[in-house]
Amino acid sequence: MKLIGAVIFAGVMLAVGGAQAAVIYNGGAPDQGGQIYSQSPADTAMSFSLSGNDTVTGLNWWGGCFPATTCGSSTFEITIYSDSSGLPGSILDTAAVGGSQTATGLLIGGSSGWDEYAYSGTISPFALTGGTQYWLQIQELNAEPNGTWGWETTSTAPAGVQLESTTSPNSVNGGFGSLPQDLAFELIGGPTSTVPEPLTLSLFGAGLVGAAVLRRKKKA
């Protein structure tokens, strides 16, 4: 009886547990050193490349408003570009993300700087090819009170080039130019369905069969 119960429990846990979302690209941690203007009409993009094929389902990033103020409720436009001769090329995927934001209690740029916020959001699963250079743009869409929004820098980014444009949003190759800073973000990948694997189904089925046998013995 204990064995049957254990099999049922294992089957249920495997069926509902599944793999968890994980960081598939670490673009560097925020360093509170500064931030790059990333609010309409500016475009700011950061290049990245994955080591293998994967699917991005969300992201984490850091930034804040300047001068120091509470950022309030922010809505962001997340855009993934192809690469075109070392510049953002055509738009591959774009989405408006409300996401979530958390005040870290830290200041960007020193004691008289700007409040730092950690942001996270999800997007529709989008497949990325390993070894291919892409560009990520994070743009704040709301006019913030008493200031504008900036994407926070990092000093621990992988090799890459960060570009900024002061043209209209989503202008392809519209005046992007190299800047020395890298920007902090993480790409999240994870399962796109909760369908259990065959082994899971087998264990779960074994548990159900065991339970049926146990009920018949009790009736007998």
XYZ file of C-alpha atoms in Angstrom:
220
model
C 0.000 0.000 0.000
C 2.814 2.385 0.857
C 4.567 1.502 -2.393
C 1.453 2.194 -4.437
C 0.976 5.520 -2.684
C 4.573 6.456 -3.401
C 4.169 5.626 -7.093
C 1.004 7.732 -7.311
C 2.734 10.654 -5.568
C 5.779 10.406 -7.852
C 3.609 10.332 -10.946
C 1.618 13.368 -9.872
C 4.726 15.350 -8.911
C 6.440 14.612 -12.203
C 3.305 15.455 -14.137
C 2.821 18.874 -12.594
C 6.419 19.791 -11.767
C 8.183 19.990 -15.118
C 11.249 22.026 -15.949
C 11.546 25.553 -14.614
C 12.369 28.675 -16.609
C 16.066 29.519 -16.523
C 18.471 32.249 -17.581
C 19.594 31.414 -21.128
C 21.686 34.572 -21.560
C 23.319 36.689 -18.875
C 24.025 40.152 -20.244
C 25.653 41.335 -17.023
C 24.542 42.480 -13.579
C 23.662 46.125 -12.848
C 26.595 48.064 -11.409
C 24.842 51.286 -10.279
C 27.343 53.146 -12.452
C 24.991 54.913 -14.840
C 22.145 54.510 -17.301
C 21.454 55.163 -20.972
C 18.440 57.154 -22.139
C 15.900 54.688 -23.517
C 12.586 56.454 -23.920
C 10.768 57.705 -27.016
C 12.042 59.057 -29.325
C 15.336 57.338 -28.468
C 16.182 53.768 -29.476
C 18.740 51.848 -27.443
C 19.802 48.335 -28.418
C 22.252 45.758 -27.074
C 23.738 42.926 -29.110
C 23.762 39.322 -27.884
C 24.350 35.801 -29.129
C 23.425 32.423 -27.619
C 25.791 29.465 -27.609
C 23.029 27.112 -28.770
C 19.474 27.096 -30.062
C 16.947 28.128 -27.422
C 13.590 29.824 -26.911
C 13.255 33.108 -25.061
C 10.066 33.486 -23.007
C 10.897 36.520 -20.877
C 13.604 38.797 -19.551
C 14.923 40.690 -16.542
C 16.463 44.137 -16.758
C 17.409 47.129 -14.605
C 16.993 50.861 -14.888
C 15.479 53.947 -13.314
C 14.217 57.472 -13.713
C 16.290 60.624 -13.556
C 16.389 62.928 -11.735
C 15.662 60.832 -8.635
C 11.945 60.118 -8.505
C 9.546 57.243 -8.136
C 9.185 55.656 -11.556
C 5.532 54.753 -11.127
C 3.858 52.288 -13.469
C 5.970 51.602 -16.553
C 5.138 49.948 -19.848
C 7.982 48.790 -22.074
C 8.364 47.824 -25.697
C 10.622 44.812 -26.140
C 12.048 44.369 -29.639
C 14.402 41.740 -31.044
C 16.248 42.693 -34.239
C 18.323 40.689 -36.666
C 21.878 41.834 -37.307
C 22.750 43.804 -40.443
C 26.478 44.382 -40.854
C 26.971 45.038 -37.144
C 23.821 47.131 -36.746
C 20.229 46.306 -35.774
C 18.522 45.085 -38.920
C 14.930 43.985 -39.436
C 12.476 43.586 -36.547
C 11.993 39.904 -35.737
C 9.704 40.203 -32.724
C 8.172 43.033 -30.723
C 5.776 43.242 -27.785
C 4.509 45.709 -25.215
C 5.303 44.436 -21.721
C 3.853 45.723 -18.475
C 5.943 43.304 -16.459
C 6.707 43.841 -12.814
C 9.030 46.311 -11.134
C 10.716 46.300 -7.747
C 12.625 49.114 -6.094
C 16.013 47.706 -5.058
C 16.756 50.460 -2.540
C 19.981 51.277 -4.404
C 20.894 54.438 -6.285
C 22.287 54.594 -9.810
C 25.152 57.043 -10.155
C 26.037 57.675 -6.512
C 24.382 59.271 -3.492
C 22.673 61.971 -5.549
C 21.678 59.560 -8.324
C 18.470 57.872 -9.410
C 16.380 55.145 -7.802
C 17.217 51.717 -9.185
C 14.410 49.366 -10.217
C 14.530 45.708 -11.191
C 12.086 44.770 -13.941
C 10.844 41.473 -15.325
C 8.359 40.521 -18.005
C 7.243 37.682 -20.230
C 6.854 37.542 -24.003
C 5.410 34.988 -26.405
C 7.979 32.203 -26.912
C 10.440 33.190 -29.613
C 13.039 30.777 -31.021
C 16.648 31.960 -31.287
C 19.445 30.312 -33.274
C 22.726 29.654 -31.510
C 25.791 31.480 -32.805
C 23.672 34.197 -34.446
C 23.955 37.828 -33.408
C 20.717 39.527 -32.413
C 19.868 42.930 -30.955
C 17.607 43.622 -27.986
C 15.843 46.947 -27.523
C 14.058 47.877 -24.289
C 12.191 51.142 -24.554
C 10.024 52.772 -21.882
C 6.761 53.994 -23.393
C 5.279 56.155 -20.626
C 6.328 59.731 -19.921
C 7.513 59.519 -16.318
C 6.870 62.354 -13.847
C 9.834 64.671 -13.256
C 12.215 62.724 -15.429
C 12.879 60.145 -18.115
C 13.727 56.462 -18.008
C 17.174 54.972 -18.547
C 18.445 51.411 -19.013
C 21.155 50.666 -16.446
C 24.767 49.948 -17.367
C 26.834 46.918 -16.405
C 30.555 46.300 -16.121
C 30.274 42.490 -16.417
C 28.695 42.065 -19.870
C 29.929 39.509 -22.406
C 31.662 40.875 -25.476
C 29.203 42.964 -27.449
C 28.402 46.381 -28.799
C 25.746 48.683 -27.364
C 24.210 51.218 -29.707
C 21.945 54.187 -29.229
C 19.795 56.196 -31.600
C 17.915 59.443 -31.097
C 15.596 58.883 -34.049
C 11.980 57.734 -34.012
C 11.128 54.412 -32.310
C 11.813 51.234 -34.273
C 13.690 53.045 -37.045
C 15.755 50.328 -38.686
C 19.416 51.377 -38.953
C 18.235 54.923 -38.260
C 21.338 56.572 -36.902
C 22.555 53.911 -34.473
C 26.035 54.685 -33.223
C 28.443 52.888 -30.902
C 28.686 53.835 -27.233
C 31.204 52.457 -24.734
C 28.645 51.240 -22.176
C 27.053 47.814 -21.912
C 23.539 47.419 -20.506
C 22.257 45.012 -17.850
C 19.715 42.352 -18.812
C 18.998 38.623 -18.698
C 17.054 36.522 -21.185
C 14.807 33.839 -19.723
C 13.936 30.604 -21.497
C 11.698 27.815 -20.416
C 9.108 25.240 -21.339
C 6.317 26.339 -23.659
C 3.876 23.676 -22.480
C 3.192 21.567 -19.406
C 2.549 18.320 -21.299
C 4.253 15.544 -19.278
C 6.945 13.437 -20.887
C 6.334 9.711 -21.694
C 8.138 8.590 -18.531
C 5.911 10.858 -16.489
C 2.808 9.409 -18.115
C 4.050 5.862 -17.511
C 4.646 6.458 -13.811
C 1.374 8.271 -13.411
C -0.450 5.447 -15.222
C 1.262 2.862 -13.032
C 0.039 4.698 -9.980
C -3.554 4.692 -11.258
C -3.387 0.960 -12.034
C -2.007 0.269 -8.574
C -4.809 2.257 -6.988
C -7.410 0.284 -8.959
C -5.878 -3.031 -7.859
C -5.907 -1.885 -4.241
C -9.618 -0.962 -4.449
C -10.515 -4.378 -5.887
C -8.658 -6.170 -3.078
C -10.529 -4.145 -0.488
C -13.909 -5.065 -2.081
C -12.935 -8.747 -2.162
